[in-house]
C-alpha angles and dihedrals in degrees: 000000000000091000090055092050091051090048092049092051091047090050088062099036099051097052090043089054091050094047093046091052092046093050094048093045089052091049102040105016129242100279093099125030099242093152096058092043091052097048093044094051092042091048091049090053093048092047091050089051094047094048092045095054123079094248127159118256092255092057091049090051092049098043105024106035099024107033100029093037092056096037095054125059128196093174093057090044089055093045092050091052089051092048092051090048093049088053087054091247092136096155091050091048093049092044092049092050093047094044093047095050095042096044092043093051091044092049092050092049091047092049091050092047092048090050091051091049095053098040 
């Protein structure tokens, strides 16, 4: 049953990641990876919230492992840093890495704190 919950969450998270990236590329262009930054920070917040709430294991599998796991993407984050570096956009690559890690950690902490405050 847990595998099905993970798959169901992933079936929502992966298309949402794709659509978010598509929407932000259309709006802001492809020069900076706004889509990946957005889904990674959002996913970090949601995961902090999910793990901070007293949820049953099935809900954690659905929302945390499935949804957040498919919504966020470390591999694309890494590839985008490499692509920026290959284009000699070193400052953008470093800024993107620093912003992603800092904002993602902050979002996770904030999500966890919010969960503790409401539970």
